[in-house]
């Protein structure tokens, strides 16, 4: 969720052409052959609550307020746990809503949920099926943060951005690693673009498969990026538990300011979050 540089694309051992952005519509499954994996579900939230209810408090907690320096990114929103900003829709989805309103000194509100202290895991598959918001200055994200952040600080704790999107480019998402020596503008990142489509038009599944020797990034089960320890310009810090974060930011140094053309409210609609361990 920290500022990243567009784009550093990491080549990996599959026989297809690589550009700075991979576009779908190339029928990846016709030729992409991956090693066999056997995943076992260990945690999930299907968001099947009644309309207007809050997320399961045994699974999710909240970041509230504006954080330090806009959560380190000069973001403009005030995060709340109000149902206006985060609630079930009664149709099997969690909805995070960014609203343009004056609230506690901020010009926008939204929500940021996390599993810190409730669920964390080292390695495995983390996935979300969701539909993004859009518009200039809108910044949705599904990401992981090292659980040791309180003791070693960021970026030593590590950060894995499974999906983040600049609302002004609703057809492109990025997957990114931040760690010591490769954070902020020097992060390791790759992009995956939709051809003649946008991520706010339909649901898509975003995932990482995290192993001791690599992290793979997927959109709709298409592997578009693999990052291995020898490809980072610093310490590989992805060998301890991470927790999950879901949020929709407004403004910030990754997306810039919203404009008069940014429609509000903006909603990220999440069908499910699922986490797996590799079965023996």
PDB file of C-alpha atoms in Angstrom:
ATOM      1  CA  UNK A   1       0.000   0.000   0.000  1.00  0.00           C
ATOM      2  CA  UNK A   2       3.077   2.190   0.232  1.00  0.00           C
ATOM      3  CA  UNK A   3       4.177   4.213  -2.732  1.00  0.00           C
ATOM      4  CA  UNK A   4       5.526   2.080  -5.536  1.00  0.00           C
ATOM      5  CA  UNK A   5       7.282   2.565  -8.820  1.00  0.00           C
ATOM      6  CA  UNK A   6       5.614   1.495 -12.038  1.00  0.00           C
ATOM      7  CA  UNK A   7       6.885  -0.919 -13.273  1.00  0.00           C
ATOM      8  CA  UNK A   8       9.606  -3.417 -12.555  1.00  0.00           C
ATOM      9  CA  UNK A   9       8.655  -6.696 -14.143  1.00  0.00           C
ATOM     10  CA  UNK A  10      10.292  -9.888 -13.033  1.00  0.00           C
ATOM     11  CA  UNK A  11      10.843 -12.537 -15.697  1.00  0.00           C
ATOM     12  CA  UNK A  12      10.235 -16.110 -14.698  1.00  0.00           C
ATOM     13  CA  UNK A  13      10.591 -19.541 -16.178  1.00  0.00           C
ATOM     14  CA  UNK A  14       7.592 -19.699 -18.436  1.00  0.00           C
ATOM     15  CA  UNK A  15       7.639 -19.437 -22.181  1.00  0.00           C
ATOM     16  CA  UNK A  16       5.633 -16.358 -22.959  1.00  0.00           C
ATOM     17  CA  UNK A  17       6.507 -12.812 -23.841  1.00  0.00           C
ATOM     18  CA  UNK A  18       6.913 -10.385 -20.977  1.00  0.00           C
ATOM     19  CA  UNK A  19       6.239  -6.682 -21.121  1.00  0.00           C
ATOM     20  CA  UNK A  20       6.009  -4.002 -18.494  1.00  0.00           C
ATOM     21  CA  UNK A  21       2.285  -4.756 -18.234  1.00  0.00           C
ATOM     22  CA  UNK A  22       0.748  -8.138 -18.913  1.00  0.00           C
ATOM     23  CA  UNK A  23      -2.641  -7.861 -20.579  1.00  0.00           C
ATOM     24  CA  UNK A  24      -5.338 -10.491 -20.308  1.00  0.00           C
ATOM     25  CA  UNK A  25      -7.173 -11.816 -23.309  1.00  0.00           C
ATOM     26  CA  UNK A  26      -4.114 -13.807 -24.373  1.00  0.00           C
ATOM     27  CA  UNK A  27      -5.729 -17.086 -23.292  1.00  0.00           C
ATOM     28  CA  UNK A  28      -3.044 -17.735 -20.683  1.00  0.00           C
ATOM     29  CA  UNK A  29      -4.482 -21.038 -19.574  1.00  0.00           C
ATOM     30  CA  UNK A  30      -3.984 -22.359 -23.079  1.00  0.00           C
ATOM     31  CA  UNK A  31      -0.239 -22.418 -22.604  1.00  0.00           C
ATOM     32  CA  UNK A  32       0.678 -21.551 -19.013  1.00  0.00           C
ATOM     33  CA  UNK A  33       1.726 -24.716 -17.262  1.00  0.00           C
ATOM     34  CA  UNK A  34       2.422 -24.511 -13.530  1.00  0.00           C
ATOM     35  CA  UNK A  35       3.833 -26.985 -11.092  1.00  0.00           C
ATOM     36  CA  UNK A  36       1.199 -28.955  -9.153  1.00  0.00           C
ATOM     37  CA  UNK A  37       0.022 -27.437  -5.868  1.00  0.00           C
ATOM     38  CA  UNK A  38      -2.325 -28.954  -3.305  1.00  0.00           C
ATOM     39  CA  UNK A  39      -3.993 -26.320  -1.120  1.00  0.00           C
ATOM     40  CA  UNK A  40      -6.013 -26.919   2.051  1.00  0.00           C
ATOM     41  CA  UNK A  41      -8.403 -24.182   3.233  1.00  0.00           C
ATOM     42  CA  UNK A  42      -7.498 -22.916   6.730  1.00  0.00           C
ATOM     43  CA  UNK A  43      -9.361 -19.571   7.003  1.00  0.00           C
ATOM     44  CA  UNK A  44     -12.146 -17.859   5.103  1.00  0.00           C
ATOM     45  CA  UNK A  45     -14.815 -15.216   5.306  1.00  0.00           C
ATOM     46  CA  UNK A  46     -17.693 -15.528   2.834  1.00  0.00           C
ATOM     47  CA  UNK A  47     -19.412 -12.349   4.108  1.00  0.00           C
ATOM     48  CA  UNK A  48     -22.875 -13.879   4.299  1.00  0.00           C
ATOM     49  CA  UNK A  49     -24.242 -11.567   7.012  1.00  0.00           C
ATOM     50  CA  UNK A  50     -27.472  -9.624   6.858  1.00  0.00           C
ATOM     51  CA  UNK A  51     -27.545  -6.275   5.071  1.00  0.00           C
ATOM     52  CA  UNK A  52     -26.100  -3.465   7.154  1.00  0.00           C
ATOM     53  CA  UNK A  53     -24.319  -5.710   9.657  1.00  0.00           C
ATOM     54  CA  UNK A  54     -20.644  -5.412  10.512  1.00  0.00           C
ATOM     55  CA  UNK A  55     -17.943  -7.925   9.573  1.00  0.00           C
ATOM     56  CA  UNK A  56     -17.297 -10.833  11.963  1.00  0.00           C
ATOM     57  CA  UNK A  57     -15.452  -9.349  14.954  1.00  0.00           C
ATOM     58  CA  UNK A  58     -13.680 -12.668  15.579  1.00  0.00           C
ATOM     59  CA  UNK A  59     -12.009 -12.271  12.184  1.00  0.00           C
ATOM     60  CA  UNK A  60     -11.617  -8.540  11.583  1.00  0.00           C
ATOM     61  CA  UNK A  61     -10.604  -5.426  13.445  1.00  0.00           C
ATOM     62  CA  UNK A  62     -10.234  -1.833  12.222  1.00  0.00           C
ATOM     63  CA  UNK A  63      -7.743   0.938  11.750  1.00  0.00           C
ATOM     64  CA  UNK A  64      -9.526   4.140  12.772  1.00  0.00           C
ATOM     65  CA  UNK A  65      -8.688   7.778  12.005  1.00  0.00           C
ATOM     66  CA  UNK A  66      -6.117   9.389   9.752  1.00  0.00           C
ATOM     67  CA  UNK A  67      -2.939   7.652  10.928  1.00  0.00           C
ATOM     68  CA  UNK A  68       0.418   9.365  11.015  1.00  0.00           C
ATOM     69  CA  UNK A  69       0.882  11.486   7.900  1.00  0.00           C
ATOM     70  CA  UNK A  70      -2.170   9.922   6.279  1.00  0.00           C
ATOM     71  CA  UNK A  71      -1.066   6.353   7.105  1.00  0.00           C
ATOM     72  CA  UNK A  72       2.405   7.187   5.800  1.00  0.00           C
ATOM     73  CA  UNK A  73       1.059   8.019   2.355  1.00  0.00           C
ATOM     74  CA  UNK A  74      -0.582  11.448   2.722  1.00  0.00           C
ATOM     75  CA  UNK A  75      -3.995   9.840   2.307  1.00  0.00           C
ATOM     76  CA  UNK A  76      -6.984  12.144   2.740  1.00  0.00           C
ATOM     77  CA  UNK A  77      -9.696   9.946   4.240  1.00  0.00           C
ATOM     78  CA  UNK A  78     -10.734   9.314   7.847  1.00  0.00           C
ATOM     79  CA  UNK A  79     -11.185   5.583   8.409  1.00  0.00           C
ATOM     80  CA  UNK A  80     -14.224   4.580  10.474  1.00  0.00           C
ATOM     81  CA  UNK A  81     -16.046   1.406  11.483  1.00  0.00           C
ATOM     82  CA  UNK A  82     -19.472   2.907  10.702  1.00  0.00           C
ATOM     83  CA  UNK A  83     -21.904   0.862   8.650  1.00  0.00           C
ATOM     84  CA  UNK A  84     -21.925   3.691   6.098  1.00  0.00           C
ATOM     85  CA  UNK A  85     -18.280   2.864   5.387  1.00  0.00           C
ATOM     86  CA  UNK A  86     -18.140  -0.899   5.977  1.00  0.00           C
ATOM     87  CA  UNK A  87     -20.979  -3.429   6.134  1.00  0.00           C
ATOM     88  CA  UNK A  88     -22.528  -6.474   4.528  1.00  0.00           C
ATOM     89  CA  UNK A  89     -24.896  -6.006   1.617  1.00  0.00           C
ATOM     90  CA  UNK A  90     -27.073  -9.037   2.422  1.00  0.00           C
ATOM     91  CA  UNK A  91     -26.132 -10.609  -0.917  1.00  0.00           C
ATOM     92  CA  UNK A  92     -22.984 -12.382   0.230  1.00  0.00           C
ATOM     93  CA  UNK A  93     -20.608  -9.434  -0.018  1.00  0.00           C
ATOM     94  CA  UNK A  94     -18.686  -7.076   2.211  1.00  0.00           C
ATOM     95  CA  UNK A  95     -18.798  -3.484   0.939  1.00  0.00           C
ATOM     96  CA  UNK A  96     -16.190  -0.834   1.806  1.00  0.00           C
ATOM     97  CA  UNK A  97     -17.536   2.589   0.813  1.00  0.00           C
ATOM     98  CA  UNK A  98     -15.500   5.762   0.352  1.00  0.00           C
ATOM     99  CA  UNK A  99     -17.692   8.825   0.909  1.00  0.00           C
ATOM    100  CA  UNK A 100     -17.057  12.509   0.204  1.00  0.00           C
ATOM    101  CA  UNK A 101     -18.160  14.185   3.435  1.00  0.00           C
ATOM    102  CA  UNK A 102     -16.758  16.363   6.210  1.00  0.00           C
ATOM    103  CA  UNK A 103     -15.924  14.121   9.156  1.00  0.00           C
ATOM    104  CA  UNK A 104     -13.559  14.768  12.075  1.00  0.00           C
ATOM    105  CA  UNK A 105     -11.590  17.326  10.070  1.00  0.00           C
ATOM    106  CA  UNK A 106     -11.264  15.201   6.930  1.00  0.00           C
ATOM    107  CA  UNK A 107     -13.020  15.635   3.613  1.00  0.00           C
ATOM    108  CA  UNK A 108     -13.603  11.941   3.002  1.00  0.00           C
ATOM    109  CA  UNK A 109     -14.396   8.770   4.972  1.00  0.00           C
ATOM    110  CA  UNK A 110     -13.716   5.136   4.204  1.00  0.00           C
ATOM    111  CA  UNK A 111     -12.713   1.910   6.018  1.00  0.00           C
ATOM    112  CA  UNK A 112      -9.638  -0.215   6.568  1.00  0.00           C
ATOM    113  CA  UNK A 113      -9.979  -3.707   8.076  1.00  0.00           C
ATOM    114  CA  UNK A 114      -7.242  -6.060   9.201  1.00  0.00           C
ATOM    115  CA  UNK A 115      -6.733  -9.414  10.902  1.00  0.00           C
ATOM    116  CA  UNK A 116      -3.892  -8.289  13.181  1.00  0.00           C
ATOM    117  CA  UNK A 117      -3.996 -10.270  16.434  1.00  0.00           C
ATOM    118  CA  UNK A 118      -6.809 -12.442  15.045  1.00  0.00           C
ATOM    119  CA  UNK A 119      -5.259 -14.328  12.140  1.00  0.00           C
ATOM    120  CA  UNK A 120      -1.769 -14.447  10.725  1.00  0.00           C
ATOM    121  CA  UNK A 121       0.106 -17.007   8.700  1.00  0.00           C
ATOM    122  CA  UNK A 122       3.485 -17.753   7.170  1.00  0.00           C
ATOM    123  CA  UNK A 123       3.356 -19.028   3.554  1.00  0.00           C
ATOM    124  CA  UNK A 124       0.304 -20.380   1.751  1.00  0.00           C
ATOM    125  CA  UNK A 125      -2.252 -19.025  -0.702  1.00  0.00           C
ATOM    126  CA  UNK A 126      -4.135 -15.810   0.105  1.00  0.00           C
ATOM    127  CA  UNK A 127      -6.958 -14.859  -2.249  1.00  0.00           C
ATOM    128  CA  UNK A 128      -9.848 -12.416  -2.564  1.00  0.00           C
ATOM    129  CA  UNK A 129     -12.673 -12.255  -5.089  1.00  0.00           C
ATOM    130  CA  UNK A 130     -13.732  -8.660  -5.405  1.00  0.00           C
ATOM    131  CA  UNK A 131     -14.832  -5.793  -7.612  1.00  0.00           C
ATOM    132  CA  UNK A 132     -12.809  -2.587  -7.300  1.00  0.00           C
ATOM    133  CA  UNK A 133     -13.940   1.021  -7.085  1.00  0.00           C
ATOM    134  CA  UNK A 134     -12.655   3.502  -9.677  1.00  0.00           C
ATOM    135  CA  UNK A 135     -11.998   7.165 -10.348  1.00  0.00           C
ATOM    136  CA  UNK A 136      -9.039   9.547 -10.030  1.00  0.00           C
ATOM    137  CA  UNK A 137      -7.591   9.540  -6.524  1.00  0.00           C
ATOM    138  CA  UNK A 138      -9.219   6.248  -5.464  1.00  0.00           C
ATOM    139  CA  UNK A 139      -6.820   3.590  -4.107  1.00  0.00           C
ATOM    140  CA  UNK A 140      -8.241   0.160  -3.213  1.00  0.00           C
ATOM    141  CA  UNK A 141      -5.942  -2.561  -1.900  1.00  0.00           C
ATOM    142  CA  UNK A 142      -5.787  -6.128  -0.561  1.00  0.00           C
ATOM    143  CA  UNK A 143      -2.424  -6.697   1.111  1.00  0.00           C
ATOM    144  CA  UNK A 144      -0.336  -8.414   3.798  1.00  0.00           C
ATOM    145  CA  UNK A 145       1.881  -6.828   6.434  1.00  0.00           C
ATOM    146  CA  UNK A 146       4.479  -8.509   8.644  1.00  0.00           C
ATOM    147  CA  UNK A 147       3.119  -9.179  12.137  1.00  0.00           C
ATOM    148  CA  UNK A 148       6.414  -8.040  13.681  1.00  0.00           C
ATOM    149  CA  UNK A 149       5.896  -4.445  12.530  1.00  0.00           C
ATOM    150  CA  UNK A 150       5.646  -3.210  16.125  1.00  0.00           C
ATOM    151  CA  UNK A 151       9.147  -4.462  16.913  1.00  0.00           C
ATOM    152  CA  UNK A 152      11.098  -3.983  13.668  1.00  0.00           C
ATOM    153  CA  UNK A 153       9.034  -1.270  11.904  1.00  0.00           C
ATOM    154  CA  UNK A 154       8.303  -0.926   8.189  1.00  0.00           C
ATOM    155  CA  UNK A 155       9.758  -1.981   5.757  1.00  0.00           C
ATOM    156  CA  UNK A 156      11.851  -4.453   7.766  1.00  0.00           C
ATOM    157  CA  UNK A 157       8.614  -6.288   8.636  1.00  0.00           C
ATOM    158  CA  UNK A 158       7.869  -6.824   4.937  1.00  0.00           C
ATOM    159  CA  UNK A 159       4.784  -6.004   2.891  1.00  0.00           C
ATOM    160  CA  UNK A 160       3.081  -8.049   0.177  1.00  0.00           C
ATOM    161  CA  UNK A 161       0.578  -6.084  -1.920  1.00  0.00           C
ATOM    162  CA  UNK A 162      -1.635  -8.722  -3.498  1.00  0.00           C
ATOM    163  CA  UNK A 163      -3.725  -6.145  -5.355  1.00  0.00           C
ATOM    164  CA  UNK A 164      -3.711  -2.372  -5.512  1.00  0.00           C
ATOM    165  CA  UNK A 165      -5.131  -0.123  -8.202  1.00  0.00           C
ATOM    166  CA  UNK A 166      -4.970   3.490  -9.215  1.00  0.00           C
ATOM    167  CA  UNK A 167      -8.580   4.515  -9.765  1.00  0.00           C
ATOM    168  CA  UNK A 168      -7.617   6.651 -12.745  1.00  0.00           C
ATOM    169  CA  UNK A 169      -6.405   3.431 -14.428  1.00  0.00           C
ATOM    170  CA  UNK A 170      -9.204   0.957 -13.581  1.00  0.00           C
ATOM    171  CA  UNK A 171      -7.928  -1.624 -16.052  1.00  0.00           C
ATOM    172  CA  UNK A 172      -4.530  -2.167 -14.361  1.00  0.00           C
ATOM    173  CA  UNK A 173      -3.616  -3.676 -10.985  1.00  0.00           C
ATOM    174  CA  UNK A 174      -0.221  -4.113  -9.392  1.00  0.00           C
ATOM    175  CA  UNK A 175       1.310  -6.790  -7.164  1.00  0.00           C
ATOM    176  CA  UNK A 176       4.266  -5.588  -5.115  1.00  0.00           C
ATOM    177  CA  UNK A 177       6.852  -6.439  -2.438  1.00  0.00           C
ATOM    178  CA  UNK A 178       8.240  -3.857  -0.027  1.00  0.00           C
ATOM    179  CA  UNK A 179      11.208  -4.758   2.163  1.00  0.00           C
ATOM    180  CA  UNK A 180      14.504  -3.358   3.453  1.00  0.00           C
ATOM    181  CA  UNK A 181      16.352  -1.847   0.480  1.00  0.00           C
ATOM    182  CA  UNK A 182      13.385  -2.076  -1.893  1.00  0.00           C
ATOM    183  CA  UNK A 183      10.456  -0.068  -0.546  1.00  0.00           C
ATOM    184  CA  UNK A 184       8.420   2.926  -1.614  1.00  0.00           C
ATOM    185  CA  UNK A 185       9.598   4.098  -5.023  1.00  0.00           C
ATOM    186  CA  UNK A 186      12.116   1.238  -5.212  1.00  0.00           C
ATOM    187  CA  UNK A 187       9.691  -1.587  -4.505  1.00  0.00           C
ATOM    188  CA  UNK A 188       9.547  -4.742  -6.615  1.00  0.00           C
ATOM    189  CA  UNK A 189       6.314  -4.629  -8.578  1.00  0.00           C
ATOM    190  CA  UNK A 190       4.530  -5.942 -11.629  1.00  0.00           C
ATOM    191  CA  UNK A 191       1.278  -5.000 -13.328  1.00  0.00           C
ATOM    192  CA  UNK A 192      -1.539  -6.961 -14.922  1.00  0.00           C
ATOM    193  CA  UNK A 193      -3.931  -5.192 -17.261  1.00  0.00           C
ATOM    194  CA  UNK A 194      -7.301  -6.146 -18.684  1.00  0.00           C
ATOM    195  CA  UNK A 195      -7.805  -5.757 -22.416  1.00  0.00           C
ATOM    196  CA  UNK A 196     -11.062  -3.974 -23.259  1.00  0.00           C
ATOM    197  CA  UNK A 197     -12.302  -4.374 -19.678  1.00  0.00           C
ATOM    198  CA  UNK A 198     -11.973  -2.826 -16.204  1.00  0.00           C
ATOM    199  CA  UNK A 199     -11.632  -4.247 -12.701  1.00  0.00           C
ATOM    200  CA  UNK A 200     -14.714  -2.341 -11.524  1.00  0.00           C
ATOM    201  CA  UNK A 201     -16.926  -3.972 -14.165  1.00  0.00           C
ATOM    202  CA  UNK A 202     -16.856  -7.540 -12.860  1.00  0.00           C
ATOM    203  CA  UNK A 203     -15.530  -9.629  -9.987  1.00  0.00           C
ATOM    204  CA  UNK A 204     -11.967 -10.908 -10.294  1.00  0.00           C
ATOM    205  CA  UNK A 205      -9.869 -13.165  -8.073  1.00  0.00           C
ATOM    206  CA  UNK A 206      -6.538 -11.791  -6.841  1.00  0.00           C
ATOM    207  CA  UNK A 207      -4.084 -14.124  -5.110  1.00  0.00           C
ATOM    208  CA  UNK A 208      -0.539 -14.771  -4.026  1.00  0.00           C
ATOM    209  CA  UNK A 209       1.024 -18.149  -3.481  1.00  0.00           C
ATOM    210  CA  UNK A 210       3.806 -17.678  -0.968  1.00  0.00           C
ATOM    211  CA  UNK A 211       6.601 -20.232  -0.551  1.00  0.00           C
ATOM    212  CA  UNK A 212       9.986 -20.086   1.227  1.00  0.00           C
ATOM    213  CA  UNK A 213      11.744 -19.607  -2.116  1.00  0.00           C
ATOM    214  CA  UNK A 214       9.259 -17.426  -4.064  1.00  0.00           C
ATOM    215  CA  UNK A 215       6.050 -15.410  -4.109  1.00  0.00           C
ATOM    216  CA  UNK A 216       3.741 -15.821  -7.111  1.00  0.00           C
ATOM    217  CA  UNK A 217       1.079 -13.263  -8.064  1.00  0.00           C
ATOM    218  CA  UNK A 218      -2.159 -14.258  -9.820  1.00  0.00           C
ATOM    219  CA  UNK A 219      -5.207 -12.646 -11.401  1.00  0.00           C
ATOM    220  CA  UNK A 220      -8.048 -15.087 -12.071  1.00  0.00           C
ATOM    221  CA  UNK A 221      -5.562 -17.928 -11.514  1.00  0.00           C
ATOM    222  CA  UNK A 222      -3.211 -16.574 -14.181  1.00  0.00           C
ATOM    223  CA  UNK A 223       0.367 -16.270 -12.900  1.00  0.00           C
ATOM    224  CA  UNK A 224       1.666 -12.899 -14.077  1.00  0.00           C
ATOM    225  CA  UNK A 225       4.604 -12.347 -11.726  1.00  0.00           C
ATOM    226  CA  UNK A 226       7.071 -14.445  -9.720  1.00  0.00           C
ATOM    227  CA  UNK A 227       9.562 -12.893  -7.300  1.00  0.00           C
ATOM    228  CA  UNK A 228      12.428 -14.913  -5.812  1.00  0.00           C
ATOM    229  CA  UNK A 229      14.914 -13.950  -3.060  1.00  0.00           C
ATOM    230  CA  UNK A 230      17.825 -13.418  -5.455  1.00  0.00           C
ATOM    231  CA  UNK A 231      15.784 -10.779  -7.321  1.00  0.00           C
ATOM    232  CA  UNK A 232      15.384  -8.289  -4.461  1.00  0.00           C
ATOM    233  CA  UNK A 233      17.974  -5.625  -3.710  1.00  0.00           C
ATOM    234  CA  UNK A 234      18.044  -6.307  -0.009  1.00  0.00           C
ATOM    235  CA  UNK A 235      17.041  -8.785   2.666  1.00  0.00           C
ATOM    236  CA  UNK A 236      14.305 -11.350   1.941  1.00  0.00           C
ATOM    237  CA  UNK A 237      11.979 -10.861   4.932  1.00  0.00           C
ATOM    238  CA  UNK A 238       9.091 -13.187   3.984  1.00  0.00           C
ATOM    239  CA  UNK A 239       9.716 -15.998   6.446  1.00  0.00           C
ATOM    240  CA  UNK A 240       7.473 -15.017   9.353  1.00  0.00           C
ATOM    241  CA  UNK A 241       3.699 -14.503   9.931  1.00  0.00           C
ATOM    242  CA  UNK A 242       1.812 -11.762   8.090  1.00  0.00           C
ATOM    243  CA  UNK A 243      -1.736 -10.455   8.665  1.00  0.00           C
ATOM    244  CA  UNK A 244      -4.245  -9.279   6.022  1.00  0.00           C
ATOM    245  CA  UNK A 245      -5.552  -5.758   5.269  1.00  0.00           C
ATOM    246  CA  UNK A 246      -8.456  -4.575   3.089  1.00  0.00           C
ATOM    247  CA  UNK A 247      -8.967  -0.858   2.472  1.00  0.00           C
ATOM    248  CA  UNK A 248     -10.049   1.895   0.103  1.00  0.00           C
ATOM    249  CA  UNK A 249      -7.933   5.029   0.417  1.00  0.00           C
ATOM    250  CA  UNK A 250      -8.772   8.436  -1.040  1.00  0.00           C
ATOM    251  CA  UNK A 251      -5.830  10.461  -2.285  1.00  0.00           C
ATOM    252  CA  UNK A 252      -2.244   9.822  -1.293  1.00  0.00           C
ATOM    253  CA  UNK A 253       1.102   9.824  -2.959  1.00  0.00           C
ATOM    254  CA  UNK A 254       0.326   6.732  -5.061  1.00  0.00           C
ATOM    255  CA  UNK A 255      -2.766   8.141  -6.772  1.00  0.00           C
ATOM    256  CA  UNK A 256      -2.800  11.896  -6.229  1.00  0.00           C
ATOM    257  CA  UNK A 257      -5.861  13.946  -5.384  1.00  0.00           C
ATOM    258  CA  UNK A 258      -9.414  13.059  -6.384  1.00  0.00           C
ATOM    259  CA  UNK A 259     -10.849  15.421  -8.996  1.00  0.00           C
ATOM    260  CA  UNK A 260     -14.223  16.872  -9.878  1.00  0.00           C
ATOM    261  CA  UNK A 261     -14.570  13.881 -12.183  1.00  0.00           C
ATOM    262  CA  UNK A 262     -14.168  11.388  -9.332  1.00  0.00           C
ATOM    263  CA  UNK A 263     -17.624   9.957  -8.613  1.00  0.00           C
ATOM    264  CA  UNK A 264     -18.612   9.405  -4.978  1.00  0.00           C
ATOM    265  CA  UNK A 265     -19.464   7.234  -3.169  1.00  0.00           C
ATOM    266  CA  UNK A 266     -17.062   4.580  -4.376  1.00  0.00           C
ATOM    267  CA  UNK A 267     -17.405   0.942  -3.303  1.00  0.00           C
ATOM    268  CA  UNK A 268     -15.101  -2.056  -3.133  1.00  0.00           C
ATOM    269  CA  UNK A 269     -17.326  -5.153  -3.103  1.00  0.00           C
ATOM    270  CA  UNK A 270     -15.674  -8.276  -1.665  1.00  0.00           C
ATOM    271  CA  UNK A 271     -17.254 -11.672  -2.314  1.00  0.00           C
ATOM    272  CA  UNK A 272     -14.824 -13.663  -0.160  1.00  0.00           C
ATOM    273  CA  UNK A 273     -11.363 -13.907   1.355  1.00  0.00           C
ATOM    274  CA  UNK A 274      -9.784 -17.372   1.597  1.00  0.00           C
ATOM    275  CA  UNK A 275      -6.442 -18.562   2.955  1.00  0.00           C
ATOM    276  CA  UNK A 276      -4.876 -21.950   2.338  1.00  0.00           C
ATOM    277  CA  UNK A 277      -1.940 -24.012   3.546  1.00  0.00           C
ATOM    278  CA  UNK A 278      -0.108 -26.341   1.244  1.00  0.00           C
ATOM    279  CA  UNK A 279      -1.312 -29.871   1.994  1.00  0.00           C
ATOM    280  CA  UNK A 280       1.217 -32.687   2.168  1.00  0.00           C
TER     281      UNK A 280
END
